[in-house]
XYZ file of C-alpha atoms in Angstrom:
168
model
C 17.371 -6.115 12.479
C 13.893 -7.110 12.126
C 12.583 -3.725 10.972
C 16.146 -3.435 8.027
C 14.646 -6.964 6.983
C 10.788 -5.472 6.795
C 12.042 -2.114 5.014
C 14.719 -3.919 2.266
C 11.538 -6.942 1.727
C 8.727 -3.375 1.226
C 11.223 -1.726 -1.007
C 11.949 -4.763 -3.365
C 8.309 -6.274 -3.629
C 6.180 -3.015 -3.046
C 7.939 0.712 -3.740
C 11.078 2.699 -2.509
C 10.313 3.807 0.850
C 12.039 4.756 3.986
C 10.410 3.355 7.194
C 10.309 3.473 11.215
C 8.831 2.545 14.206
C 9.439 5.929 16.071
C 11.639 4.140 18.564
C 14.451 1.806 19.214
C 12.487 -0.826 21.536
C 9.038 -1.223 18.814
C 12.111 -1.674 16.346
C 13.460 -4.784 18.313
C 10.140 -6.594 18.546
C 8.992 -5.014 15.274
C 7.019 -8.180 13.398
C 5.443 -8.575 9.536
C 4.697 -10.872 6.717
C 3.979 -10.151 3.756
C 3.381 -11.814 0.631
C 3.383 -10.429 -2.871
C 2.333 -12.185 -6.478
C 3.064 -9.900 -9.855
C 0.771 -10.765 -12.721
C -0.913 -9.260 -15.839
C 1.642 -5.867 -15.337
C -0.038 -5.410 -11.629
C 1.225 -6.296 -8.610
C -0.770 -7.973 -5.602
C 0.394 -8.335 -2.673
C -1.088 -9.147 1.498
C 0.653 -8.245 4.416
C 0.579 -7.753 8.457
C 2.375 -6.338 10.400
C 3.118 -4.165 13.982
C 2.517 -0.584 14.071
C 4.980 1.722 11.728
C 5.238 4.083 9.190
C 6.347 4.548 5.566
C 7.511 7.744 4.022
C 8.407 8.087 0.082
C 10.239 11.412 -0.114
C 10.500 13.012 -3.312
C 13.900 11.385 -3.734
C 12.520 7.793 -3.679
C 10.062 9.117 -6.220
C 13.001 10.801 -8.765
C 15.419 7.885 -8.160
C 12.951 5.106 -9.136
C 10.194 6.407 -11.638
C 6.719 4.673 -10.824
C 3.277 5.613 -13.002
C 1.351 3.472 -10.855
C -1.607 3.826 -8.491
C -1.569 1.646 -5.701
C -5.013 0.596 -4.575
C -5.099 -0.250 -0.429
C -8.358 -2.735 1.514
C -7.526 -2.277 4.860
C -8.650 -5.328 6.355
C -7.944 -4.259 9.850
C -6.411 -1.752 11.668
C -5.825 1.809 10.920
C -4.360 3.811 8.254
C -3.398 7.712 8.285
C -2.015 8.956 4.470
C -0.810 12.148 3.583
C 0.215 13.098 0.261
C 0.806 16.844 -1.362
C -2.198 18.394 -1.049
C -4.670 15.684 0.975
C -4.499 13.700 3.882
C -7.079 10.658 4.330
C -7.946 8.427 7.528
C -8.581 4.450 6.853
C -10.714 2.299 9.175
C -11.296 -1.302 8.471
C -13.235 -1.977 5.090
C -12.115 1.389 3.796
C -10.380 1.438 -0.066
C -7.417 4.031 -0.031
C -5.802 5.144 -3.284
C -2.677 6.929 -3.450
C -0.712 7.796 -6.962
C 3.300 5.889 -6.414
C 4.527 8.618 -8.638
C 4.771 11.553 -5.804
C 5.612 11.199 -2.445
C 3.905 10.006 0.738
C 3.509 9.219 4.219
C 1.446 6.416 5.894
C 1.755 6.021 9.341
C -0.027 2.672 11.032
C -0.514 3.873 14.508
C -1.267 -0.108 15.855
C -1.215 -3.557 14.199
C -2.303 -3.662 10.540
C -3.607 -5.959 7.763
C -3.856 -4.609 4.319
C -4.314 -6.052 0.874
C -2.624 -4.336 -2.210
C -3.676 -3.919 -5.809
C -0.489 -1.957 -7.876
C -1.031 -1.072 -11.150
C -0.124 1.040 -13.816
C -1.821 4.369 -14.166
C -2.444 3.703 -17.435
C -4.448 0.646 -17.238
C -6.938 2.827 -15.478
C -7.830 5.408 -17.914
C -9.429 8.307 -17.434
C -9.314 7.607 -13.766
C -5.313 7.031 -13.685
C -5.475 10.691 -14.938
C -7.495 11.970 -12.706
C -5.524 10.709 -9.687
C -2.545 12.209 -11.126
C -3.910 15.448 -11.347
C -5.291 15.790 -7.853
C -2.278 15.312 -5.979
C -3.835 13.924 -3.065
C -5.040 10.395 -1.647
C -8.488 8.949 -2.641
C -10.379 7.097 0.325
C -13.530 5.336 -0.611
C -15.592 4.635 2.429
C -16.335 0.767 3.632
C -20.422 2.021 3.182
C -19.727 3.157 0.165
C -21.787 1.655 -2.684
C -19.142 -0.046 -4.578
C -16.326 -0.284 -1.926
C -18.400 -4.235 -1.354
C -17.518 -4.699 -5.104
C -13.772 -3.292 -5.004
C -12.705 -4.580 -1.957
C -14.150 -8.332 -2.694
C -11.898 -7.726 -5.743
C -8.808 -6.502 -3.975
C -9.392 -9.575 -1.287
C -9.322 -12.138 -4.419
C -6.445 -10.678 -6.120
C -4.280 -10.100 -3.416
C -4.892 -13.875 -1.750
C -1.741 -15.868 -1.793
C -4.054 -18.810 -1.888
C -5.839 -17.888 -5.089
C -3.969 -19.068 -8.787
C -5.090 -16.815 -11.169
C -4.640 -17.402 -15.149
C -2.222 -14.790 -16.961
C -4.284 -15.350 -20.203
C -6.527 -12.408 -21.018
Protein backbone atom coordinates (compact mmCIF):
# COMPACT_ATOMS: atom_id res chain seq x y z
CA UNK A 1 0.00 0.00 0.00
CA UNK A 2 2.90 2.17 0.26
CA UNK A 3 3.14 3.04 -3.44
CA UNK A 4 -1.43 3.79 -3.47
CA UNK A 5 -0.34 6.16 -0.47
CA UNK A 6 2.74 7.83 -2.68
CA UNK A 7 0.46 8.03 -5.96
CA UNK A 8 -3.06 9.49 -4.09
CA UNK A 9 -0.32 12.12 -1.83
CA UNK A 10 1.52 13.11 -5.90
CA UNK A 11 -1.90 13.46 -7.35
CA UNK A 12 -3.43 15.79 -4.60
CA UNK A 13 -0.30 18.07 -3.86
CA UNK A 14 1.53 17.88 -7.34
CA UNK A 15 -0.68 16.82 -10.73
CA UNK A 16 -2.94 13.85 -11.89
CA UNK A 17 -0.70 11.11 -12.63
CA UNK A 18 -0.69 7.41 -12.78
CA UNK A 19 2.45 5.75 -11.27
CA UNK A 20 4.55 2.35 -10.83
CA UNK A 21 7.41 0.70 -9.77
CA UNK A 22 7.51 -1.91 -12.68
CA UNK A 23 7.04 -4.69 -10.17
CA UNK A 24 5.16 -6.08 -7.28
CA UNK A 25 8.26 -6.55 -4.76
CA UNK A 26 9.89 -2.50 -5.42
CA UNK A 27 6.05 -1.76 -4.75
CA UNK A 28 6.17 -3.40 -1.19
CA UNK A 29 9.31 -1.63 -0.03
CA UNK A 30 8.50 1.36 -2.25
CA UNK A 31 9.55 4.59 0.19
CA UNK A 32 9.00 8.71 -0.28
CA UNK A 33 8.43 11.97 1.41
CA UNK A 34 7.50 14.68 0.15
CA UNK A 35 6.59 17.99 1.21
CA UNK A 36 4.70 20.67 -0.64
CA UNK A 37 3.95 24.63 0.36
CA UNK A 38 1.42 26.66 -2.21
CA UNK A 39 2.03 30.38 -2.21
CA UNK A 40 1.77 33.52 -4.44
CA UNK A 41 -0.49 31.13 -7.18
CA UNK A 42 2.77 28.67 -7.41
CA UNK A 43 3.29 25.69 -5.88
CA UNK A 44 6.67 24.44 -4.20
CA UNK A 45 7.18 21.47 -3.21
CA UNK A 46 10.62 18.79 -2.10
CA UNK A 47 10.51 15.28 -2.23
CA UNK A 48 12.56 11.77 -2.14
CA UNK A 49 11.86 8.95 -2.90
CA UNK A 50 12.82 5.07 -4.36
CA UNK A 51 13.06 4.50 -7.94
CA UNK A 52 9.55 4.82 -10.05
CA UNK A 53 7.83 6.35 -12.66
CA UNK A 54 5.01 8.81 -13.43
CA UNK A 55 2.94 8.88 -16.53
CA UNK A 56 0.16 11.74 -17.26
CA UNK A 57 -1.82 10.31 -20.17
CA UNK A 58 -3.80 12.57 -22.14
CA UNK A 59 -6.79 11.66 -19.98
CA UNK A 60 -5.24 13.05 -16.74
CA UNK A 61 -4.53 16.10 -18.85
CA UNK A 62 -8.49 16.51 -20.30
CA UNK A 63 -9.99 15.48 -16.92
CA UNK A 64 -8.11 18.09 -14.83
CA UNK A 65 -7.12 21.25 -16.97
CA UNK A 66 -3.56 22.58 -15.82
CA UNK A 67 -1.78 25.87 -17.69
CA UNK A 68 1.15 25.42 -15.67
CA UNK A 69 4.85 24.73 -16.23
CA UNK A 70 6.42 22.81 -13.71
CA UNK A 71 10.04 23.72 -13.17
CA UNK A 72 12.28 20.41 -11.77
CA UNK A 73 16.29 20.84 -9.69
CA UNK A 74 17.21 17.49 -9.51
CA UNK A 75 19.21 17.42 -6.54
CA UNK A 76 20.26 13.87 -6.94
CA UNK A 77 19.63 11.05 -8.83
CA UNK A 78 18.42 10.63 -12.29
CA UNK A 79 15.63 11.77 -14.34
CA UNK A 80 14.46 10.44 -17.94
CA UNK A 81 11.24 12.76 -19.44
CA UNK A 82 9.46 12.25 -22.44
CA UNK A 83 6.83 14.39 -23.64
CA UNK A 84 5.15 14.68 -27.41
CA UNK A 85 7.75 15.50 -29.43
CA UNK A 86 11.14 15.54 -26.98
CA UNK A 87 12.64 13.41 -24.60
CA UNK A 88 15.37 14.92 -22.06
CA UNK A 89 17.92 13.09 -19.60
CA UNK A 90 18.50 14.83 -15.95
CA UNK A 91 21.70 14.34 -13.93
CA UNK A 92 22.18 16.00 -10.64
CA UNK A 93 22.21 19.95 -10.84
CA UNK A 94 20.28 19.79 -14.08
CA UNK A 95 16.84 22.24 -14.36
CA UNK A 96 14.08 20.24 -16.31
CA UNK A 97 10.95 22.00 -17.56
CA UNK A 98 8.01 20.27 -18.73
CA UNK A 99 4.48 22.14 -19.70
CA UNK A 100 1.48 20.18 -17.01
CA UNK A 101 -0.94 20.90 -19.75
CA UNK A 102 0.00 17.73 -22.15
CA UNK A 103 1.00 14.54 -21.17
CA UNK A 104 4.18 12.90 -19.88
CA UNK A 105 6.34 10.29 -18.69
CA UNK A 106 9.22 10.46 -16.11
CA UNK A 107 10.72 7.46 -15.18
CA UNK A 108 13.41 7.59 -12.02
CA UNK A 109 15.47 4.60 -12.78
CA UNK A 110 17.16 4.67 -8.86
CA UNK A 111 16.60 6.81 -5.74
CA UNK A 112 15.71 10.47 -6.36
CA UNK A 113 15.64 13.96 -4.77
CA UNK A 114 14.00 16.72 -6.63
CA UNK A 115 12.80 20.19 -5.80
CA UNK A 116 9.63 21.64 -7.59
CA UNK A 117 8.69 25.12 -8.71
CA UNK A 118 4.73 24.94 -10.31
CA UNK A 119 3.47 27.79 -11.74
CA UNK A 120 1.15 29.17 -14.01
CA UNK A 121 2.13 29.56 -17.61
CA UNK A 122 1.08 32.78 -17.55
CA UNK A 123 3.19 34.23 -14.93
CA UNK A 124 6.01 33.44 -17.26
CA UNK A 125 5.31 35.38 -20.29
CA UNK A 126 6.66 35.10 -23.34
CA UNK A 127 8.47 32.07 -22.11
CA UNK A 128 5.12 30.23 -20.79
CA UNK A 129 4.30 30.58 -24.55
CA UNK A 130 7.04 29.35 -25.86
CA UNK A 131 6.98 26.12 -23.83
CA UNK A 132 3.55 25.60 -24.93
CA UNK A 133 4.32 25.74 -28.36
CA UNK A 134 7.23 23.34 -28.46
CA UNK A 135 5.63 20.41 -27.16
CA UNK A 136 8.56 18.97 -25.69
CA UNK A 137 10.63 19.10 -22.28
CA UNK A 138 13.23 21.90 -21.67
CA UNK A 139 16.52 20.68 -19.80
CA UNK A 140 18.92 23.36 -18.81
CA UNK A 141 22.28 21.90 -18.09
CA UNK A 142 23.88 22.07 -14.30
CA UNK A 143 27.05 24.12 -16.35
CA UNK A 144 24.84 26.11 -17.75
CA UNK A 145 25.31 29.85 -17.09
CA UNK A 146 22.24 30.58 -15.21
CA UNK A 147 21.18 27.03 -14.07
CA UNK A 148 23.61 28.39 -10.54
CA UNK A 149 21.01 31.26 -10.46
CA UNK A 150 17.71 29.09 -11.11
CA UNK A 151 18.45 26.27 -9.22
CA UNK A 152 19.67 28.40 -5.95
CA UNK A 153 16.14 29.80 -6.55
CA UNK A 154 14.26 26.55 -6.91
CA UNK A 155 16.40 25.21 -3.64
CA UNK A 156 15.00 28.40 -1.59
CA UNK A 157 11.54 28.17 -2.71
CA UNK A 158 10.98 24.71 -2.48
CA UNK A 159 12.70 24.40 1.31
CA UNK A 160 10.15 23.37 3.84
CA UNK A 161 12.36 25.19 6.25
CA UNK A 162 12.20 28.57 4.56
CA UNK A 163 8.84 31.09 5.53
CA UNK A 164 8.40 33.16 2.79
CA UNK A 165 6.07 36.47 2.87
CA UNK A 166 2.84 36.30 0.53
CA UNK A 167 3.03 40.16 0.22
CA UNK A 168 4.28 41.28 -3.18
Amino acid sequence: QRLAYWTDAVCRIVLDVDISTGNRRRDQTFAGQIHSRRQVNARFVSFRSSSHRLMRTRAHAERISSEQVIVGLQCSGAARIQQERGVISLMQGDIGIVDASRPFDIEFPSEVERRLVIVPRTMLGNVGSLISKLGQPLRLAADARLAPVIAQAVRMLADRRMQHDDAA
